[in-house]
Short mmCIF file of C-alpha atoms in Angstrom, two decimals:
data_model
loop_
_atom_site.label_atom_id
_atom_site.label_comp_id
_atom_site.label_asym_id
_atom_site.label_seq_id
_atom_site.Cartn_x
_atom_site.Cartn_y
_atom_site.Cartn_z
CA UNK B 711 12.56 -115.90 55.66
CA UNK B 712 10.94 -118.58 57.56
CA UNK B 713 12.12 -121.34 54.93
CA UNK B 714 15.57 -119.99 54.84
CA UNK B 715 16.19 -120.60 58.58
CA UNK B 716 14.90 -124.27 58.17
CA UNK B 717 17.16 -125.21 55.79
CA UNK B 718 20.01 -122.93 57.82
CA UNK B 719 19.26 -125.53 60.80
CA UNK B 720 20.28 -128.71 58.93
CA UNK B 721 23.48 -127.47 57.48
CA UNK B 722 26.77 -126.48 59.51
CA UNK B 723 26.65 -122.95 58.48
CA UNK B 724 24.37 -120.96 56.75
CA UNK B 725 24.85 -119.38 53.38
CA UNK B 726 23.70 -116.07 51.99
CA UNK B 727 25.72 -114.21 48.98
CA UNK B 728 28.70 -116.52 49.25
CA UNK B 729 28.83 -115.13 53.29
CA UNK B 730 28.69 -117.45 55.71
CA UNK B 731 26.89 -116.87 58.59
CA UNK B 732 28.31 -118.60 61.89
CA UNK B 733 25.65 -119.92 63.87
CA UNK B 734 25.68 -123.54 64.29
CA UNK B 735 29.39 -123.71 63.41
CA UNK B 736 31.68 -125.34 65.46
CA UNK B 737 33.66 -121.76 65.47
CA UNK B 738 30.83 -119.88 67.08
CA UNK B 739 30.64 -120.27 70.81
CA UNK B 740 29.28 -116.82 70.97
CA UNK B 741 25.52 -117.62 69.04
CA UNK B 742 26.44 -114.64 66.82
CA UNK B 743 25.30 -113.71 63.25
CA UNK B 744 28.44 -112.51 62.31
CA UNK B 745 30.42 -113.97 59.27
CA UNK B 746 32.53 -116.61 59.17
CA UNK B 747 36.39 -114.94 58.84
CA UNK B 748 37.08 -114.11 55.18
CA UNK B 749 33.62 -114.90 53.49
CA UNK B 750 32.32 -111.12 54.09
CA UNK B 751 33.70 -109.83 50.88
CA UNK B 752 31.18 -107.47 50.09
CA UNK B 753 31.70 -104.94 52.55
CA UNK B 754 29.69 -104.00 55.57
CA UNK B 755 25.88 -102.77 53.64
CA UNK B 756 26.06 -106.77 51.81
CA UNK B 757 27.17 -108.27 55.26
CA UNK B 758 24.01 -106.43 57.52
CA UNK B 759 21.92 -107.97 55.13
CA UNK B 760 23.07 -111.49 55.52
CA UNK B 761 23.13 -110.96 59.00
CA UNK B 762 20.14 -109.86 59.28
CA UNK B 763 18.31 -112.43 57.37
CA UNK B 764 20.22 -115.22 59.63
CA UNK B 765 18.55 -113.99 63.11
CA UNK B 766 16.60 -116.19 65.25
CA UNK B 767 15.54 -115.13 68.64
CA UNK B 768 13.54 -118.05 68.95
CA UNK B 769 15.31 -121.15 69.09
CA UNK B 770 18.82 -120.78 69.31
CA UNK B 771 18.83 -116.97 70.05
CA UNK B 772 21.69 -116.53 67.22
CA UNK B 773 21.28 -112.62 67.30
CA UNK B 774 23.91 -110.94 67.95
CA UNK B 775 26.29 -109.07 65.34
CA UNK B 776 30.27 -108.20 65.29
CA UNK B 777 31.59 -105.97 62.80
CA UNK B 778 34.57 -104.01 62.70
CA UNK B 779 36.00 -100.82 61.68
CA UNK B 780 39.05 -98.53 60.41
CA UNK B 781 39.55 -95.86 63.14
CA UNK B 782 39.05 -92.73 60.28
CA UNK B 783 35.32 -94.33 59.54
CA UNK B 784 34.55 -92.15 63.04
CA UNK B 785 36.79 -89.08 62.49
CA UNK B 786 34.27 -86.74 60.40
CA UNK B 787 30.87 -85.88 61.88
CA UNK B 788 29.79 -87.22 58.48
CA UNK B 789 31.35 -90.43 58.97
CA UNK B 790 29.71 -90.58 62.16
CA UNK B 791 26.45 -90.42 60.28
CA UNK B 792 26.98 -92.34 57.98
CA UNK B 793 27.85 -95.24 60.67
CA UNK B 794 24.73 -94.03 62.39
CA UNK B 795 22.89 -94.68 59.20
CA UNK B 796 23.90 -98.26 59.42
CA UNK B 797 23.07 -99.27 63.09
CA UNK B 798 19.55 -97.70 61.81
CA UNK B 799 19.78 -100.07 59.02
CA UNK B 800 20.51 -103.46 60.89
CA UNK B 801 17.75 -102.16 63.35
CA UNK B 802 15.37 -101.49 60.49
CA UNK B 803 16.15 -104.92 59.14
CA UNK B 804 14.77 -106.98 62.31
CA UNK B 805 18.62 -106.85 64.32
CA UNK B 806 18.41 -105.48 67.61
CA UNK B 807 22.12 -106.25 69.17
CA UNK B 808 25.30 -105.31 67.36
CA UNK B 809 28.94 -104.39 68.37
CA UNK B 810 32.06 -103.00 66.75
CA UNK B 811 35.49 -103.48 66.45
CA UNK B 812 38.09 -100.62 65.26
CA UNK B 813 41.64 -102.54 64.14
CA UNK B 814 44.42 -100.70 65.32
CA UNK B 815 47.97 -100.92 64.13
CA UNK B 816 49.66 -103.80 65.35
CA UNK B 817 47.42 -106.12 63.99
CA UNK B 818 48.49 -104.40 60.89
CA UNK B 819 51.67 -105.33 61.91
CA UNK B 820 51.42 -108.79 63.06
CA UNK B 821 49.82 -109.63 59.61
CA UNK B 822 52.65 -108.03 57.30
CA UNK B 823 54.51 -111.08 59.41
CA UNK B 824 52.05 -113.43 59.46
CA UNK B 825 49.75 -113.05 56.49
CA UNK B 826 48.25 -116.41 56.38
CA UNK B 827 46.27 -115.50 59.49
CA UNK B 828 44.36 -112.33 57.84
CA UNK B 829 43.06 -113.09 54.71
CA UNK B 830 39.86 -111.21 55.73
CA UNK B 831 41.89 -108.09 56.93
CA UNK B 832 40.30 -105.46 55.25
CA UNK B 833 41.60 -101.62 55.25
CA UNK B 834 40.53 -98.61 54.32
CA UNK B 835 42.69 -96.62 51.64
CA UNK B 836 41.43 -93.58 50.58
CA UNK B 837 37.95 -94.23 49.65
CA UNK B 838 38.29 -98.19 49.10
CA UNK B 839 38.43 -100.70 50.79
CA UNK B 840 41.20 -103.37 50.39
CA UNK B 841 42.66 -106.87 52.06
CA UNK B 842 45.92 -105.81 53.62
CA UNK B 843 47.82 -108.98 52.31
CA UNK B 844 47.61 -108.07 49.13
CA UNK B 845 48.80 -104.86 48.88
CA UNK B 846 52.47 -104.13 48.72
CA UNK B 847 54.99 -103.91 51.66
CA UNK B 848 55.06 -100.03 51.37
CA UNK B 849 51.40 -99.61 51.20
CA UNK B 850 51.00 -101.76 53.96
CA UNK B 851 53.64 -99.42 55.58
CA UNK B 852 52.36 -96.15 54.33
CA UNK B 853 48.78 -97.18 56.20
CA UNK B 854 50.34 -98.84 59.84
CA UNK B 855 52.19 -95.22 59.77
CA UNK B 856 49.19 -93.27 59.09
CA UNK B 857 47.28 -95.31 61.71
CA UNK B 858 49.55 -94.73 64.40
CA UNK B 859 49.67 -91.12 63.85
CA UNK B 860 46.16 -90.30 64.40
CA UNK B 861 46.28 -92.84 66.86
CA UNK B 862 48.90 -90.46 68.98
CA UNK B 863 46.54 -87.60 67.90
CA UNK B 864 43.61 -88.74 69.56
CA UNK D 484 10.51 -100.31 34.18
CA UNK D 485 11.40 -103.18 32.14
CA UNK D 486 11.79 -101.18 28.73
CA UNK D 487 14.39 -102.26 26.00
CA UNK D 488 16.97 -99.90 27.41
CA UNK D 489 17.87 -102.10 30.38
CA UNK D 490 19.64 -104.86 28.28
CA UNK D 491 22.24 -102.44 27.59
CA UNK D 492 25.53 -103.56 28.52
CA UNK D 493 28.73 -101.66 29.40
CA UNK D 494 32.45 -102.27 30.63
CA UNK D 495 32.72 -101.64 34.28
CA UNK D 496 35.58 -102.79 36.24
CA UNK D 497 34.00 -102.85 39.87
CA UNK D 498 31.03 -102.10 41.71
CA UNK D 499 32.03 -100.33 45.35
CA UNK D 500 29.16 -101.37 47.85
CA UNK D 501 29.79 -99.23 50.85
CA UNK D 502 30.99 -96.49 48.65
CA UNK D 503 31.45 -93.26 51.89
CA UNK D 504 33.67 -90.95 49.57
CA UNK D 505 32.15 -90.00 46.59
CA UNK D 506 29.06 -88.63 47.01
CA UNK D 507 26.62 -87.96 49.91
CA UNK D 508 25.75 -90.64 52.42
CA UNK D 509 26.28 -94.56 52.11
CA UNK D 510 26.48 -94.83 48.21
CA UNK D 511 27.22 -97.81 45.63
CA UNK D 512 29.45 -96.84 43.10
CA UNK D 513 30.04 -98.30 39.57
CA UNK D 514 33.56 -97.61 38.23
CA UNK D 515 33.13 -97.97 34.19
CA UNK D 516 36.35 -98.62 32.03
CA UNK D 517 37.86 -96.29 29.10
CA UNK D 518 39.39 -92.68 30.13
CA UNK D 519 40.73 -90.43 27.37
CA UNK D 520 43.29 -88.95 30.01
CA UNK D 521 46.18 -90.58 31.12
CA UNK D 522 46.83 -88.75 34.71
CA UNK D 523 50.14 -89.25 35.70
CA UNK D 524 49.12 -89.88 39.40
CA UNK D 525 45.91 -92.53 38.42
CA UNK D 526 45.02 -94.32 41.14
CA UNK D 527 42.76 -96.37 38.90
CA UNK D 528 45.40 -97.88 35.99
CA UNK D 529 43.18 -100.94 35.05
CA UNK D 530 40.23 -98.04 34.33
CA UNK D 531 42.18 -96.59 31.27
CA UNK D 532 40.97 -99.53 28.42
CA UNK D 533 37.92 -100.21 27.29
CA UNK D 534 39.40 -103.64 27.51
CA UNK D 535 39.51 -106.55 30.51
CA UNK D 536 43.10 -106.89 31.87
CA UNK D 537 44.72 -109.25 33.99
CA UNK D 538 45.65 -108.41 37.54
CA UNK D 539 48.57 -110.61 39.11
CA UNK D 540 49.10 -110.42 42.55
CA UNK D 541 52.59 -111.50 43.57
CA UNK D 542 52.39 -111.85 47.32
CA UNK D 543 49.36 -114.20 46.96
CA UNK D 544 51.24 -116.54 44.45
CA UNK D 545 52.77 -119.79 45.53
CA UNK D 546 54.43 -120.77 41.82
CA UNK D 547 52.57 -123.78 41.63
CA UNK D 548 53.36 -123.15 38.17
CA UNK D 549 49.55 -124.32 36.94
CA UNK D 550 48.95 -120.92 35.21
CA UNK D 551 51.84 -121.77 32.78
CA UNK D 552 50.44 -124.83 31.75
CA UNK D 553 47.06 -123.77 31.17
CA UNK D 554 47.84 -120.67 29.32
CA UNK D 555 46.79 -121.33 25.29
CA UNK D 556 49.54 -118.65 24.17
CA UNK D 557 52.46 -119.35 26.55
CA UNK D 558 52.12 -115.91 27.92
CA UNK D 559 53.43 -116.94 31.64
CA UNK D 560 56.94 -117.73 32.15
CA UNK D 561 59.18 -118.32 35.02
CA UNK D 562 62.39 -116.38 34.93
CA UNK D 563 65.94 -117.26 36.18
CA UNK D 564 65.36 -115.83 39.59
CA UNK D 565 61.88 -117.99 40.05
CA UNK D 566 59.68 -115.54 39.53
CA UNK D 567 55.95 -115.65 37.09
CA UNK D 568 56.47 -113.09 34.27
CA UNK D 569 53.51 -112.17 32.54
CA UNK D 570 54.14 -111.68 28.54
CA UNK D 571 51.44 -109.03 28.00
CA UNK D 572 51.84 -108.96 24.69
CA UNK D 573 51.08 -112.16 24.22
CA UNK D 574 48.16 -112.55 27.13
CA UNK D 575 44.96 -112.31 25.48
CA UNK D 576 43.16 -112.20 29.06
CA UNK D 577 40.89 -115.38 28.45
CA UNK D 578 40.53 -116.01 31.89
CA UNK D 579 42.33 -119.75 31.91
CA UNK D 580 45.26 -119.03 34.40
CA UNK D 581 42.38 -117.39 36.95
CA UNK D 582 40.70 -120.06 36.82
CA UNK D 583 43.50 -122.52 37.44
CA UNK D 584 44.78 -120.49 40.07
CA UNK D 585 43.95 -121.67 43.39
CA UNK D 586 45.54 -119.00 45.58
CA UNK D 587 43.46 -116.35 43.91
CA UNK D 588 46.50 -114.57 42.90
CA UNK D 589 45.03 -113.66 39.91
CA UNK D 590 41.85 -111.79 38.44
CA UNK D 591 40.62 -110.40 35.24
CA UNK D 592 39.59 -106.31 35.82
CA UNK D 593 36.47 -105.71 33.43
CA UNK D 594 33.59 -107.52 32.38
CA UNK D 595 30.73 -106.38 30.40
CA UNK D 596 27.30 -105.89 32.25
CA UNK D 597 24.15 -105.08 31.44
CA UNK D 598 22.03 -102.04 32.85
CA UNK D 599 19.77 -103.85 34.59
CA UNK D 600 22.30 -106.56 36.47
CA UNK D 601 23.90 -103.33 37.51
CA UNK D 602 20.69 -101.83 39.28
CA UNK D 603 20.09 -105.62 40.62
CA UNK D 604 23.66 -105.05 42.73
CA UNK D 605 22.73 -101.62 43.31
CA UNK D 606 19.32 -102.07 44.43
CA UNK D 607 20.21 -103.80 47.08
CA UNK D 608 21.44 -101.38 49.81
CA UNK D 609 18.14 -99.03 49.18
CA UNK D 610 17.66 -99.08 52.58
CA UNK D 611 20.68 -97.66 53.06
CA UNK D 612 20.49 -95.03 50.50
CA UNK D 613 17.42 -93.81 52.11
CA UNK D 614 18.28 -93.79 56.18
CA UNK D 615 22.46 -92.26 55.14
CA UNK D 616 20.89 -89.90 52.68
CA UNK D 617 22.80 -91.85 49.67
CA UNK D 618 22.44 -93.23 46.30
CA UNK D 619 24.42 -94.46 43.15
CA UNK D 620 27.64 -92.75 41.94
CA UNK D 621 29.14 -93.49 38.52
CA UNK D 622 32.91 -93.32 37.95
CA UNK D 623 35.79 -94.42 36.04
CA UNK D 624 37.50 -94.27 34.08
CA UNK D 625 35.63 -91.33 32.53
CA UNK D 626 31.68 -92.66 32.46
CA UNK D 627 30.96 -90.22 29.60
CA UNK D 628 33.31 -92.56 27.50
CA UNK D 629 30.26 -94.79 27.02
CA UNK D 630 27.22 -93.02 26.89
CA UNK D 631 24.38 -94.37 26.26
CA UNK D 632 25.38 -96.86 28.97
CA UNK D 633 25.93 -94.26 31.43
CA UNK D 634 22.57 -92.32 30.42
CA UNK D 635 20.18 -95.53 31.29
CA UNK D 636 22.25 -96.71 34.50
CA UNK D 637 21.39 -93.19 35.76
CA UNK D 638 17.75 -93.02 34.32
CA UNK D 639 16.95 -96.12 35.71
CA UNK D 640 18.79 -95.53 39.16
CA UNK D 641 16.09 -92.09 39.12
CA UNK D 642 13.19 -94.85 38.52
CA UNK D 643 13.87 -96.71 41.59
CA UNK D 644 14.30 -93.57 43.56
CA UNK D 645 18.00 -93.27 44.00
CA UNK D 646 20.42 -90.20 44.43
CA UNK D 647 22.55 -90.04 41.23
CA UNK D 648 26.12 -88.84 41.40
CA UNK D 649 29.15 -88.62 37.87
CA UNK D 650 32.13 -88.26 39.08
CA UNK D 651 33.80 -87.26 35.82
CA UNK D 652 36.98 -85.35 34.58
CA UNK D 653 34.48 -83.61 31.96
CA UNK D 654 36.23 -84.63 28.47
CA UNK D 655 33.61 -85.03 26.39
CA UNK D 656 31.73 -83.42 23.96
CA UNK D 657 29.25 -80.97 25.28
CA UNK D 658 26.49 -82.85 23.21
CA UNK D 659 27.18 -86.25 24.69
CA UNK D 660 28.25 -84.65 28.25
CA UNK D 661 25.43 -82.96 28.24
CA UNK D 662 22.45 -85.73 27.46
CA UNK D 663 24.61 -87.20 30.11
CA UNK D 664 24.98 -84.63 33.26
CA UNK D 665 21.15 -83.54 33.01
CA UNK D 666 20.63 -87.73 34.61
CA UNK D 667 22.63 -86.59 37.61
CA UNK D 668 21.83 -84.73 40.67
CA UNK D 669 25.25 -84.40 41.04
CA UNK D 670 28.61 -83.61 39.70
CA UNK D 671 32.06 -84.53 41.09
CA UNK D 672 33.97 -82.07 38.54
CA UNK D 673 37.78 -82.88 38.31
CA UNK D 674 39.73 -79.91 37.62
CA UNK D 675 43.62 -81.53 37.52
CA UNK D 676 45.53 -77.76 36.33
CA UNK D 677 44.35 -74.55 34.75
CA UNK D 678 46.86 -74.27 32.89
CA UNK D 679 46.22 -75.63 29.29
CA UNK D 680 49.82 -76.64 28.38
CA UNK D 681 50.22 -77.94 31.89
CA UNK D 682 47.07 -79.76 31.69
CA UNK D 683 47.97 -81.38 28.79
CA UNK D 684 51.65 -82.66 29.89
CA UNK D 685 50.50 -83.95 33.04
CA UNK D 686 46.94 -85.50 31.92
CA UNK D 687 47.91 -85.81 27.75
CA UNK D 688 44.71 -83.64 27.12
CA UNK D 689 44.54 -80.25 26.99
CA UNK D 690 41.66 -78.50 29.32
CA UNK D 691 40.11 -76.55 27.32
CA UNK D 692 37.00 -78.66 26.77
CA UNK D 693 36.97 -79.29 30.43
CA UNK D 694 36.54 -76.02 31.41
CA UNK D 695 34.18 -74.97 28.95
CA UNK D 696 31.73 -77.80 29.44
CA UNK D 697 32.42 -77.03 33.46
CA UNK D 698 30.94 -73.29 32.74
CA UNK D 699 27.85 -74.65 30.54
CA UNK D 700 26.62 -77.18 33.29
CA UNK D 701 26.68 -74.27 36.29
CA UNK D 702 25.26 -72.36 33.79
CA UNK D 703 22.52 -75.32 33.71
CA UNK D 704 22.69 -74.81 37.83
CA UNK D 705 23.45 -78.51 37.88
CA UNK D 706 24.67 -78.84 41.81
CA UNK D 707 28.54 -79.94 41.10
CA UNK D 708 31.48 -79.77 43.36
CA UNK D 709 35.27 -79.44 41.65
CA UNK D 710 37.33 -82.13 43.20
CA UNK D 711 40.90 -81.05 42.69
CA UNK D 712 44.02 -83.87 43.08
CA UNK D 713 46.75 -82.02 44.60
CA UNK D 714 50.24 -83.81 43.50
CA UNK D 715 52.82 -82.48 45.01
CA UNK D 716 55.61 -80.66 42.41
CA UNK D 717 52.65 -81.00 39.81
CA UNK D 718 49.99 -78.82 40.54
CA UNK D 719 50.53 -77.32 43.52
CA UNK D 720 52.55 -74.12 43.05
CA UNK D 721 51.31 -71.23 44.04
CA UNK D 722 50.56 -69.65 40.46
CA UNK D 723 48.14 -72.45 39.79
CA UNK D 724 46.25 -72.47 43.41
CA UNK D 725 45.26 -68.66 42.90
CA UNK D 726 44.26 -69.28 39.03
CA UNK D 727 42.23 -72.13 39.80
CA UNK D 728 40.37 -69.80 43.01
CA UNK D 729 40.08 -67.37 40.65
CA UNK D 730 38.52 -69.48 37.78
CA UNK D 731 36.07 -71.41 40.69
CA UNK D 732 34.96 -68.14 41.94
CA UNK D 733 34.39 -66.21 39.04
CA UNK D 734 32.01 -69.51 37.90
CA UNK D 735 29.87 -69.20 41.18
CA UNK D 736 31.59 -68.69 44.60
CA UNK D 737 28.84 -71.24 46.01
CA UNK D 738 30.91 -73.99 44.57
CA UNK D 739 31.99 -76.24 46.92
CA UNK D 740 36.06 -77.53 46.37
CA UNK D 741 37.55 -80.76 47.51
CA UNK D 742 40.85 -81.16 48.15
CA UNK D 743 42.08 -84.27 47.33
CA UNK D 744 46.29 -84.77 48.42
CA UNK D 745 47.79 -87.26 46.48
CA UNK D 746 48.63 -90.89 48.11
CA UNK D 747 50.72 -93.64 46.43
CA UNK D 748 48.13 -96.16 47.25
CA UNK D 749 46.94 -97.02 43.45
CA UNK D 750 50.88 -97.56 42.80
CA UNK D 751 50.01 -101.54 43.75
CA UNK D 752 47.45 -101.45 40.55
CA UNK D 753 50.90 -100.79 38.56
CA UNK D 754 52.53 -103.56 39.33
CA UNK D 755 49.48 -106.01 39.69
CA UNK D 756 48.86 -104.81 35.78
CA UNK D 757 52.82 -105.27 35.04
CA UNK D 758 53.20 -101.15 34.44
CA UNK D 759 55.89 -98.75 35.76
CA UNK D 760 54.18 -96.02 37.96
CA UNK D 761 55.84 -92.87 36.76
CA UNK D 762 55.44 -91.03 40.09
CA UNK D 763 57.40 -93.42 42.68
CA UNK D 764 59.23 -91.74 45.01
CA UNK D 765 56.64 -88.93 45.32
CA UNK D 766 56.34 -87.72 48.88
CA UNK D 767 53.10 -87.07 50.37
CA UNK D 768 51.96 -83.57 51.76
CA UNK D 769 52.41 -82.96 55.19
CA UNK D 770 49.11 -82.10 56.95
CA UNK D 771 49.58 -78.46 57.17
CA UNK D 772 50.60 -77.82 53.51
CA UNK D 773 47.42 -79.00 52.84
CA UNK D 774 45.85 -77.35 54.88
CA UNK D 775 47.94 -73.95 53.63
CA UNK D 776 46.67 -74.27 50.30
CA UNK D 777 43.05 -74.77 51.80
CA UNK D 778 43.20 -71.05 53.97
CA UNK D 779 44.50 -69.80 50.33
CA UNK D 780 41.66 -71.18 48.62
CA UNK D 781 39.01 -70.02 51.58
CA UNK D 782 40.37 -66.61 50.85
CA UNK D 783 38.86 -66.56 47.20
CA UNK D 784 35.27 -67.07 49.73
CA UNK D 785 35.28 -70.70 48.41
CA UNK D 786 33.75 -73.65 50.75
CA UNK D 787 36.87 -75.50 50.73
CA UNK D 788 36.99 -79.19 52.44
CA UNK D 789 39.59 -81.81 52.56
CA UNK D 790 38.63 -84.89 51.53
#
């Protein structure tokens, strides 16, 4: 662990499992341990663990941790848990500060028209995960539809 | 640990991480190729061969035109309206357009693993397995379609203390299903239509193997739950709703059903694999039909949950 944040120090950005890790990038003003937009491909258990391994409350104090979410990961108690499960999970791992974001439909929007800006827009289907870019007008549709109506539900 | 058995190697076409739907708790689930149905709803096209395929994805293509000069068989053409046509036919999925393309616009599905590579990947959200309550699920495709690959990925995920879960439509032979479904603590049962005929014109197999083999593992008091796909216009109707309670309570009326209501959101797969989707135009449920055919399951005293 030690070694790895050596070597993280003399490069711009640090690398774990293809994700990079912002601290010491020019893009993080925030000395955060998130990912660098569109290299956390993995989904959210892969991206903890590269976060977690990139902490340093030491020198730079690059501890802190964004992630976000799909508004239906919170509408079951069991989803609940389960998100539960992963707070305990960055905690376990050594993270002590983390925050989330839940996407809501007009950035849906805004990147049907703009797609170049969200390669790393990831939603939810039905049990998979996918980047909104890539699916098809109608899909894209079907979900910014779907997301407003619970939205108006809640 | 570290016997023969883990150089295995099977056809998988992903591996979820972050897997929340198929299974209890934070799971990782392997999706293996080769399914001998052919559901008319599959949200899963590039599971049906055994064999890779290529995926194109339109809206991420720039026609830089590279993949039609690397291509060894002249498979990619452009058309008259200045569009990439794939020749499928011809395509023998060796990978060169992928990796001349630059705009990731296209990927091969399927690639042939080994047992142990697979618990490597799956290994590594233990943690999470143990504080969601989770483990490893195996799905498809139909995982029972290569067995001895399916037996060991589940043997060894028991060695390293993980949850097993097969989510399965059950077409197999009861020997091979069997040496199978005794490696999981769980079963995700598909039941698609009770009716045999009806089974067969909407899946192209007839039921009546997965029904038996269904009967045999409760009798086994392996913990399953049926997992039913409700398509709208397909198996729906009443008739079928009250055999299927009927069948699912005369089994064991501890069962637990999930209601899964269609969504059109494979129907990209078709057209990133260069297939017609023979259910366009298929409207979705509204939320209280499903939930209708939920009260009318409940009645049968089955714990019935949308999923």
């Amino acid at each position: 662990m030690v070694e790895l944040i050596r070597v993280g120090l003399g490069m711009p950005a640090m690398q774990n499992n293809g994700v990079v890790i912002q601290r010491l990038t020019n893009h993080s003003p925030d000395a955060t341990v998130s990912p660098e937009p569109g290299t956390d491909r993995n989904g959210p258990t892969s991206l903890i663990k590269s976060a977690t391994s990139a902490i340093d409350c030491i020198k730079y104090a690059h501890n802190h941790f964004n992630m976000k979410f799909h508004p239906s990961a919170f509408q079951s108690l069991e989803g609940k848990r389960k998100f539960l499960s992963l707070i305990k999970t960055y905690m376990d791992l050594g993270g002590h500060h983390t925050q989330f974001n839940v996407i809501d439909a007009n950035t849906l929007k805004d990147a049907q028209l703009h797609p170049e800006n969200y390669r790393d827009l990831v939603v939810r289907e039905a049990g998979f995960s996918a980047f909104s870019i890539i699916l098809e007008k109608f899909v894209q549709e079907e979900i910014i539809k779907r997301r407003e109506y619970r939205f108006e539900g809640v | 640990m570290g016997n023969d058995f883990s150089a295995i190697k099977g056809y998988i076409f992903d591996i979820q991480r972050y897997s929340i739907n198929d299974g209890p708790g934070i799971r990782t689930t392997v999706f293996l190729k080769e399914c001998p149905l052919r559901c008319l709803w599959c949200d899963n096209p590039e599971s049906q061969e055994i064999r890779p395929e290529l995926f194109y994805f339109k809206s991420l293509c720039v026609k830089c035109l590279r993949c039609i000069k690397v291509c060894p068989v002249g498979a990619n053409k452009i058309t008259n309206d200045s569009n990439i046509e794939i020749d499928r036919e011809l395509c023998k999925v060796c990978g060169a357009c992928v990796e001349a393309c630059l705009d990731e616009a296209r990927a091969i599905s399927g690639r042939l693993i080994s047992v142990e590579e697979v618990i490597e990947i799956v290994k590594k959200d233990a943690l999470f397995y143990r504080n969601s309550g989770g483990g490893i699920t195996l799905s498809g495709g139909e995982p029972c379609c290569q067995p001895l690959f399916a037996i060991n990925l589940l043997e060894q995920s028991h060695q390293c203390g993980f949850h097993t879960t097969l989510d399965t439509t059950g077409y197999a032979p009861w020997e091979v299903f069997e040496s199978i479904v005794r490696h999981a603590d769980l079963v995700l049962y598909d039941i698609k239509h009770v009716d045999p005929q009806r089974h067969k014109e909407l899946t192209g197999v007839d039921n009546k193997l997965i029904l038996d083999n269904l009967k045999r593992i409760i009798l086994q008091k392996i913990q399953v739950i049926v997992r039913v796909p409700l398509i709208p216009g397909l198996n729906d109707s009443d008739d079928n709703i009250r055999r299927l309670g009927e069948f699912v309570v005369d089994l064991d009326s501890r069962i637990e059903v999930d209601l899964l209501p269609y969504h059109p959101l494979g129907t990209s797969k078709y057209s990133r694999l260069g297939r017609e989707y023979m259910l366009s135009g298929t409207v979705q449920f509204r939320e209280e039909e499903v939930e209708k055919i939920q009260q009318r399951l409940k009645s049968y005293g089955l714990n019935v949950v949308i999923a």
